[in-house]
Coordinates of C-alpha atoms in Angstrom, one line a residue:
X20 CA 12.6 -0.1 -8.5
X21 CA 11.3 -2.8 -10.9
X22 CA 8.3 -2.2 -13.0
X23 CA 5.8 -4.8 -13.5
X24 CA 4.6 -5.3 -17.0
X25 CA 2.2 -7.5 -18.9
X26 CA -0.7 -7.2 -16.4
X27 CA -3.9 -7.6 -18.3
X28 CA -6.0 -7.0 -15.2
X29 CA -4.8 -3.4 -15.3
X30 CA -6.4 -3.0 -18.7
X31 CA -9.7 -3.6 -17.0
X32 CA -8.8 -1.1 -14.1
X33 CA -7.9 1.6 -16.7
X34 CA -11.2 1.0 -18.5
X35 CA -13.1 1.3 -15.3
X36 CA -11.3 4.5 -14.5
X37 CA -12.3 6.3 -17.7
X38 CA -14.4 9.4 -17.0
X39 CA -13.1 9.9 -13.6
X40 CA -13.1 13.6 -13.0
X41 CA -9.7 15.3 -12.8
X42 CA -8.5 17.2 -9.8
X43 CA -11.4 16.1 -7.6
X44 CA -9.7 15.5 -4.4
X45 CA -11.8 15.9 -1.3
X46 CA -11.0 17.2 2.1
X47 CA -11.6 14.6 4.8
X48 CA -12.9 15.1 8.3
X49 CA -10.4 12.5 9.5
X50 CA -6.6 12.3 9.6
X51 CA -4.3 9.2 10.2
X52 CA -2.3 9.0 13.3
X53 CA 1.4 8.8 12.7
X54 CA 2.6 7.0 15.8
X55 CA 4.3 3.6 15.4
X56 CA 2.1 0.5 16.1
X57 CA 3.9 -2.7 17.1
X58 CA 2.6 -6.2 16.4
X59 CA -0.7 -6.8 18.2
X60 CA -0.6 -3.6 20.3
X61 CA -3.1 -1.5 18.4
X62 CA -6.9 -2.0 18.6
X63 CA -9.4 -1.8 16.0
X64 CA -9.3 1.6 14.2
X65 CA -6.0 2.5 15.6
X66 CA -4.7 3.8 12.3
X67 CA -6.9 6.9 12.4
X68 CA -8.4 9.5 14.7
X69 CA -10.8 12.4 14.1
X70 CA -9.5 15.8 13.3
X71 CA -11.2 19.1 12.7
X72 CA -13.7 19.1 9.8
X73 CA -12.2 20.6 6.8
X74 CA -8.7 20.4 8.1
X75 CA -6.0 20.4 5.4
X76 CA -3.5 17.6 5.5
X77 CA 0.1 18.5 6.8
X78 CA 2.8 18.4 4.2
X79 CA 5.3 15.6 4.6
X80 CA 8.7 15.0 3.2
X81 CA 9.1 14.5 -0.6
X82 CA 11.7 11.9 -0.1
X83 CA 10.8 8.3 -1.0
X84 CA 10.4 6.5 2.2
X85 CA 12.1 3.1 2.7
X86 CA 13.0 3.1 6.4
X87 CA 10.7 1.8 9.3
X88 CA 9.4 3.7 12.3
X89 CA 10.6 0.7 14.3
X90 CA 14.2 1.4 13.4
X91 CA 17.0 -1.0 12.2
X92 CA 15.1 -4.2 13.2
X93 CA 11.7 -3.0 11.9
X94 CA 10.0 -4.5 8.8
X95 CA 7.2 -2.7 6.8
X96 CA 4.7 -5.2 5.2
X97 CA 3.2 -3.4 2.3
X98 CA 0.2 -4.9 0.3
X99 CA -0.5 -3.5 -3.1
X100 CA -3.2 -3.3 -5.8
X101 CA -6.4 -4.2 -3.8
X102 CA -8.7 -4.4 -2.2
X103 CA -10.0 -7.7 -3.7
X104 CA -13.0 -9.4 -2.4
X105 CA -11.3 -12.9 -2.5
X106 CA -7.8 -12.1 -1.3
X107 CA -7.8 -9.1 0.9
X108 CA -9.9 -11.0 3.7
X109 CA -7.5 -13.8 3.6
X110 CA -4.6 -11.4 3.8
X111 CA -6.2 -9.6 6.6
X112 CA -6.9 -12.9 8.6
X113 CA -3.1 -13.9 8.3
X114 CA -2.1 -10.4 9.6
X115 CA -4.5 -10.6 12.4
X116 CA -3.3 -14.1 13.4
X117 CA 0.3 -12.9 13.5
X118 CA -0.5 -9.6 15.1
X119 CA 1.0 -7.6 12.3
X120 CA 0.0 -4.2 11.1
X121 CA 0.5 -3.4 7.4
X122 CA 0.3 -0.7 4.8
X123 CA -2.3 -1.3 2.0
X124 CA -1.5 0.6 -1.3
X125 CA -5.0 0.7 -2.9
X126 CA -6.0 1.3 -6.5
X127 CA -8.8 3.9 -6.5
X128 CA -11.3 2.1 -8.6
X129 CA -10.8 -1.0 -6.4
X130 CA -11.4 0.9 -3.2
X131 CA -14.5 2.6 -4.7
X132 CA -15.9 -0.9 -5.7
X133 CA -15.2 -2.5 -2.3
X134 CA -15.7 0.2 0.3
X135 CA -16.5 -2.6 3.0
X136 CA -13.0 -4.0 2.5
X137 CA -11.3 -0.6 2.8
X138 CA -13.3 -0.2 6.1
X139 CA -12.2 -3.6 7.3
X140 CA -8.6 -2.7 6.6
X141 CA -8.9 0.4 8.6
X142 CA -10.8 -1.3 11.4
X143 CA -7.9 -3.7 11.9
X144 CA -5.4 -0.9 12.5
X145 CA -3.7 -1.0 9.1
X146 CA -2.7 2.2 7.2
X147 CA -3.8 3.3 3.7
X148 CA -1.7 4.3 0.8
X149 CA -2.7 5.9 -2.6
X150 CA -1.7 3.6 -5.5
X151 CA -3.5 5.8 -8.2
X152 CA -6.7 5.3 -10.1
X153 CA -5.7 3.0 -12.9
X154 CA -2.1 1.7 -11.9
X155 CA -0.5 3.3 -15.0
X156 CA 3.2 2.2 -14.8
X157 CA 4.2 4.8 -17.4
X158 CA 2.8 7.7 -15.3
X159 CA 6.3 9.3 -15.2
X160 CA 6.1 9.7 -19.0
X161 CA 2.7 11.6 -18.8
X162 CA 1.6 15.3 -18.3
X163 CA 1.5 16.8 -14.8
X164 CA -2.3 17.2 -15.2
X165 CA -2.6 13.4 -15.9
X166 CA -0.5 12.6 -12.7
X167 CA -2.7 15.0 -10.6
X168 CA -5.9 13.3 -11.8
X169 CA -4.4 9.8 -10.9
X170 CA -3.2 10.8 -7.6
X171 CA -5.9 13.1 -6.3
X172 CA -8.8 11.1 -7.6
X173 CA -7.5 8.0 -6.0
X174 CA -7.0 9.9 -2.7
X175 CA -10.7 11.0 -2.9
X176 CA -11.9 7.5 -3.8
X177 CA -9.9 5.8 -1.0
X178 CA -10.9 8.5 1.6
X179 CA -14.6 8.2 0.7
X180 CA -14.5 4.4 0.7
X181 CA -12.8 4.3 4.1
X182 CA -15.4 6.5 5.7
X183 CA -13.1 9.5 5.9
X184 CA -9.6 8.0 6.6
X185 CA -7.0 9.6 4.4
X186 CA -4.2 7.7 2.8
X187 CA -0.9 8.4 4.5
X188 CA 1.4 7.4 1.8
X189 CA 1.7 7.5 -2.0
X190 CA 3.2 4.6 -4.0
X191 CA 3.7 5.2 -7.8
X192 CA 2.7 2.2 -9.9
X193 CA 6.0 0.3 -10.8
X194 CA 8.0 3.0 -9.0
X195 CA 7.0 5.6 -11.6
X196 CA 7.6 8.7 -9.5
X197 CA 8.5 12.1 -10.8
X198 CA 9.4 15.2 -8.8
X199 CA 5.9 16.6 -9.6
X200 CA 4.1 13.5 -8.2
X201 CA 6.3 13.3 -5.1
X202 CA 5.7 17.0 -4.4
X203 CA 1.9 16.7 -5.0
X204 CA 1.5 13.8 -2.8
X205 CA 3.7 15.3 -0.1
X206 CA 1.5 18.4 -0.2
X207 CA -1.5 16.2 0.5
X208 CA 0.1 14.6 3.5
X209 CA 1.0 11.4 1.6
X210 CA 4.7 10.3 2.0
X211 CA 6.2 8.8 -1.2
X212 CA 6.6 5.1 -0.5
X213 CA 9.1 2.9 -2.1
X214 CA 10.2 -0.8 -1.4
X215 CA 13.4 -2.6 -0.6
X216 CA 12.3 -6.2 -1.1
X217 CA 10.2 -7.1 -4.2
X218 CA 8.9 -10.5 -3.5
X219 CA 7.8 -11.0 -7.2
X220 CA 4.6 -12.6 -5.8
X221 CA 2.7 -11.0 -8.7
X222 CA 4.4 -13.5 -11.2
X223 CA 3.3 -16.4 -9.0
X224 CA 6.8 -18.0 -8.7
X225 CA 5.7 -20.4 -6.0
X226 CA 5.3 -19.9 -2.3
X227 CA 8.8 -21.3 -1.6
X228 CA 10.3 -18.7 -4.0
X229 CA 8.4 -15.8 -2.4
X230 CA 9.6 -16.8 1.1
X231 CA 13.1 -17.4 -0.1
X232 CA 13.3 -13.8 -1.6
X233 CA 12.2 -12.3 1.6
X234 CA 14.7 -14.3 3.7
X235 CA 17.5 -13.4 1.3
X236 CA 16.7 -9.8 0.7
X237 CA 15.3 -8.5 4.0
X238 CA 18.7 -7.4 5.1
X239 CA 18.7 -5.0 2.1
X240 CA 16.0 -2.8 3.8
X241 CA 12.8 -3.0 5.7
X242 CA 9.9 -2.3 3.2
X243 CA 8.6 -5.6 1.8
X244 CA 6.3 -5.6 -1.3
X245 CA 3.3 -8.1 -1.6
X246 CA 0.1 -8.1 -3.6
X247 CA -3.5 -8.8 -2.7
X248 CA -5.2 -8.3 -6.1
X249 CA -4.6 -8.6 -9.9
X250 CA -5.1 -12.5 -10.0
X251 CA -4.7 -15.6 -7.9
X252 CA -2.9 -14.5 -4.7
X253 CA -3.0 -17.9 -2.9
X254 CA 0.8 -18.0 -3.1
X255 CA 1.0 -14.7 -1.4
X256 CA -1.3 -15.8 1.5
X257 CA 0.7 -19.0 2.0
X258 CA 3.9 -17.1 1.9
X259 CA 2.8 -14.6 4.6
X260 CA 1.9 -17.5 6.8
X261 CA 5.4 -18.7 6.6
X262 CA 7.3 -15.3 6.4
X263 CA 5.6 -13.4 9.3
X264 CA 6.5 -15.9 12.0
X265 CA 10.1 -16.3 10.6
X266 CA 10.8 -12.6 10.7
X267 CA 9.7 -12.5 14.4
X268 CA 11.9 -15.5 15.1
X269 CA 14.8 -13.4 13.6
X270 CA 14.1 -10.7 16.1
X271 CA 12.3 -8.2 13.7
X272 CA 9.5 -6.2 14.8
X273 CA 6.7 -4.8 12.5
X274 CA 6.2 -1.2 11.9
X275 CA 5.1 1.4 9.4
X276 CA 7.1 3.3 6.8
X277 CA 8.5 6.5 8.2
X278 CA 6.4 9.7 7.7

């Protein structure tokens, strides 16, 4: 998995994360439902349902997920680094227009700053993913205690911002997984989540280039990586408008990563 370097925005995220209490994961009164949701078939709030208060999350596989719960012709749309007040609503609108459910990998401080957007993501039937507190792409070189703080504090921030809906996945920034971080996430009910198609939209190569990457590489695997924060994401929004109908024309369906 390629690492994304040179992101000045993450310096600001890291600064915002200073002082976050380590090991402060909270237990939610909700749990996310794991059943597959096809395009347009889930209503608002379909990504979560109540569970017993204080219920511990069930352990999931430590293996990094790439496959789709919709099988060989399934595609998983994943959106990283938000939520962002300018771009997340636009991404949500495009997904809504195309009847597509996606997985949003959220940075803890972003979720904490924009709880209304986290709730909007959940209300539209999308799933949540823990993308750490400060998006440190060198996490795999850091101590276990640091990895714990990054993962568990982000889990708490996202769950609180959502109104009690837990993240169902954990995506390491830049793919910086370790055996420890994978096991910790899995013990919290968050399946480690990889990707097959890196659209490179973060580099703003142009809408046509983003679309071309998806068309050329989707046969490599179903999980496609986009971003809704960290800068101007207008190319991403425009690319999604083209890519989603094209994928359906190619007889792909839209699902979630396997759990």
